[in-house]
Structure formats: structure tokens, C-alpha cells
Amino acid sequence: MTLHYLDFDYSEDEDGNGCFDALADTPAERHPAVLAEVALVLDWARAAFAGQHGALDDGGAWDHELQVLPGPSIAAGQAGRYSVSLSLSGTPAFCAALRERFGLD
């Protein structure tokens, strides 16, 4: 499955746990498609790692943070844009499975 709006950057800590961060800034008419991609990724994570959602420091295999805000262009007088920020952190096993499922580099 190719993601069209979420383009993830990857970083890793000294324990091998990873973090995938994506930001999408789109016009209002594309906002539902971005949210559909977010739902696809989170639904996959919830199913593939069922019962393992939670802070990694507390024993979870994966965790996430999602923010949906009016886009930065509103300050410039261009209403109708949205910014969606999704961060996924996970164990090495979660990160490998996420990469495989969504073809992430």
C-alpha cells in the first residue's frame, strides 16, 4: 500500500526503538484523504499489534501522537488548509512491520 499524503521521516534511539514522523499540509478538499491515510495506518497498527499500544517506557510496542490543525497559510490569509502531524514510535519489531506493510524506507 502506497501512502500519497503521509511521507514519514525515521529516527532511532540508542535502544533501537524508532520514530516515524509525518506532516501533511493540504487544502480542505484533500483533508479527508489525509485523514483516511492516518486511519489506515492506525487501524493497521491496532490490528497487527493488538493490545500493545502504549508508551514504550511502560512496555508498549507502539505509541502515537496525532495533531490536526488549521494550516500555517491561514496566518497569510489563505483559509481552508489543514496540517496533520502523525508520529509513531515503536519497538524494532513494530518499525520493521510498519516499513514492510507500507513500503517505508
mmCIF file of C-alpha atoms in Angstrom:
data_model
loop_
_atom_site.group_PDB
_atom_site.id
_atom_site.type_symbol
_atom_site.label_atom_id
_atom_site.label_comp_id
_atom_site.label_asym_id
_atom_site.label_seq_id
_atom_site.Cartn_x
_atom_site.Cartn_y
_atom_site.Cartn_z
ATOM 1 C CA MET A 1 0.000 0.000 0.000
ATOM 2 C CA THR A 2 1.444 3.321 -1.063
ATOM 3 C CA LEU A 3 0.706 6.363 1.026
ATOM 4 C CA HIS A 4 0.090 9.505 -1.008
ATOM 5 C CA TYR A 5 -0.006 12.191 1.682
ATOM 6 C CA LEU A 6 1.943 10.839 4.640
ATOM 7 C CA ASP A 7 5.679 10.953 3.956
ATOM 8 C CA PHE A 8 7.473 9.626 7.026
ATOM 9 C CA ASP A 9 10.908 10.590 8.318
ATOM 10 C CA TYR A 10 12.563 7.997 10.534
ATOM 11 C CA SER A 11 14.826 8.335 13.560
ATOM 12 C CA GLU A 12 16.087 5.775 16.039
ATOM 13 C CA ASP A 13 17.240 5.900 19.650
ATOM 14 C CA GLU A 14 20.183 4.083 21.248
ATOM 15 C CA ASP A 15 17.914 1.149 22.210
ATOM 16 C CA GLY A 16 16.835 0.534 18.615
ATOM 17 C CA ASN A 17 13.341 1.950 19.127
ATOM 18 C CA GLY A 18 12.209 4.049 16.200
ATOM 19 C CA CYS A 19 10.059 7.054 15.491
ATOM 20 C CA PHE A 20 8.263 7.788 12.225
ATOM 21 C CA ASP A 21 7.117 11.406 11.804
ATOM 22 C CA ALA A 22 4.886 12.695 9.013
ATOM 23 C CA LEU A 23 3.391 16.095 8.276
ATOM 24 C CA ALA A 24 0.811 16.810 5.586
ATOM 25 C CA ASP A 25 -0.354 20.335 4.762
ATOM 26 C CA THR A 26 -3.227 20.218 2.282
ATOM 27 C CA PRO A 27 -6.196 22.218 1.032
ATOM 28 C CA ALA A 28 -9.541 21.458 2.639
ATOM 29 C CA GLU A 29 -10.733 19.279 -0.244
ATOM 30 C CA ARG A 30 -7.834 16.847 0.301
ATOM 31 C CA HIS A 31 -8.113 16.797 4.088
ATOM 32 C CA PRO A 32 -10.482 13.763 4.156
ATOM 33 C CA ALA A 33 -7.976 11.748 2.093
ATOM 34 C CA VAL A 34 -5.185 12.598 4.548
ATOM 35 C CA LEU A 35 -7.355 11.548 7.477
ATOM 36 C CA ALA A 36 -8.198 8.305 5.653
ATOM 37 C CA GLU A 37 -4.476 7.531 5.366
ATOM 38 C CA VAL A 38 -3.991 8.272 9.058
ATOM 39 C CA ALA A 39 -6.876 5.932 9.883
ATOM 40 C CA LEU A 40 -5.422 3.226 7.625
ATOM 41 C CA VAL A 41 -2.044 3.364 9.375
ATOM 42 C CA LEU A 42 -3.520 3.470 12.890
ATOM 43 C CA ASP A 43 -6.043 0.716 12.146
ATOM 44 C CA TRP A 44 -3.223 -1.474 10.847
ATOM 45 C CA ALA A 45 -1.124 -0.793 13.981
ATOM 46 C CA ARG A 46 -4.045 -1.561 16.288
ATOM 47 C CA ALA A 47 -4.745 -4.849 14.481
ATOM 48 C CA ALA A 48 -1.162 -6.008 13.882
ATOM 49 C CA PHE A 49 -0.039 -5.144 17.424
ATOM 50 C CA ALA A 50 -3.343 -5.612 19.241
ATOM 51 C CA GLY A 51 -3.232 -4.824 22.924
ATOM 52 C CA GLN A 52 0.310 -3.434 22.654
ATOM 53 C CA HIS A 53 -0.451 0.273 22.251
ATOM 54 C CA GLY A 54 1.157 2.424 24.906
ATOM 55 C CA ALA A 55 4.299 4.218 25.931
ATOM 56 C CA LEU A 56 7.408 2.212 25.135
ATOM 57 C CA ASP A 57 8.805 3.016 28.607
ATOM 58 C CA ASP A 58 5.731 1.311 30.070
ATOM 59 C CA GLY A 59 6.096 -1.854 27.971
ATOM 60 C CA GLY A 60 4.055 -0.871 24.919
ATOM 61 C CA ALA A 61 5.174 -1.957 21.456
ATOM 62 C CA TRP A 62 3.998 1.241 19.799
ATOM 63 C CA ASP A 63 2.532 4.627 20.555
ATOM 64 C CA HIS A 64 1.363 7.586 18.528
ATOM 65 C CA GLU A 65 0.601 11.284 18.602
ATOM 66 C CA LEU A 66 -1.811 12.890 16.156
ATOM 67 C CA GLN A 67 -2.403 16.598 15.700
ATOM 68 C CA VAL A 68 -4.839 18.184 13.259
ATOM 69 C CA LEU A 69 -4.634 21.952 12.946
ATOM 70 C CA PRO A 70 -5.603 24.663 10.535
ATOM 71 C CA GLY A 71 -2.664 25.023 8.162
ATOM 72 C CA PRO A 72 0.024 27.689 8.526
ATOM 73 C CA SER A 73 -1.247 29.507 5.446
ATOM 74 C CA ILE A 74 -4.284 30.755 7.414
ATOM 75 C CA ALA A 75 -1.991 33.323 9.015
ATOM 76 C CA ALA A 76 -1.175 34.518 5.500
ATOM 77 C CA GLY A 77 -4.878 34.954 4.744
ATOM 78 C CA GLN A 78 -5.404 31.697 2.854
ATOM 79 C CA ALA A 79 -8.119 29.888 4.765
ATOM 80 C CA GLY A 80 -9.110 26.331 4.015
ATOM 81 C CA ARG A 81 -5.861 24.445 4.615
ATOM 82 C CA TYR A 82 -5.133 21.826 7.240
ATOM 83 C CA SER A 83 -1.949 20.456 8.771
ATOM 84 C CA VAL A 84 -1.907 16.888 10.010
ATOM 85 C CA SER A 85 1.026 15.666 12.063
ATOM 86 C CA LEU A 86 1.377 11.965 12.881
ATOM 87 C CA SER A 87 4.195 10.483 14.959
ATOM 88 C CA LEU A 88 4.516 6.754 15.532
ATOM 89 C CA SER A 89 7.101 5.350 17.908
ATOM 90 C CA GLY A 90 7.760 1.677 18.293
ATOM 91 C CA THR A 91 9.965 -1.249 19.063
ATOM 92 C CA PRO A 92 12.281 -2.616 16.377
ATOM 93 C CA ALA A 93 9.670 -5.304 15.557
ATOM 94 C CA PHE A 94 6.915 -2.704 15.160
ATOM 95 C CA CYS A 95 9.111 -0.487 12.988
ATOM 96 C CA ALA A 96 10.098 -3.389 10.743
ATOM 97 C CA ALA A 97 6.453 -4.423 10.317
ATOM 98 C CA LEU A 98 5.367 -0.840 9.584
ATOM 99 C CA ARG A 99 8.099 -0.494 6.964
ATOM 100 C CA GLU A 100 7.081 -3.749 5.310
ATOM 101 C CA ARG A 101 3.342 -3.014 5.330
ATOM 102 C CA PHE A 102 3.592 0.493 3.883
ATOM 103 C CA GLY A 103 6.828 0.245 1.900
ATOM 104 C CA LEU A 104 8.660 2.818 4.008
ATOM 105 C CA ASP A 105 12.386 3.295 3.602
#
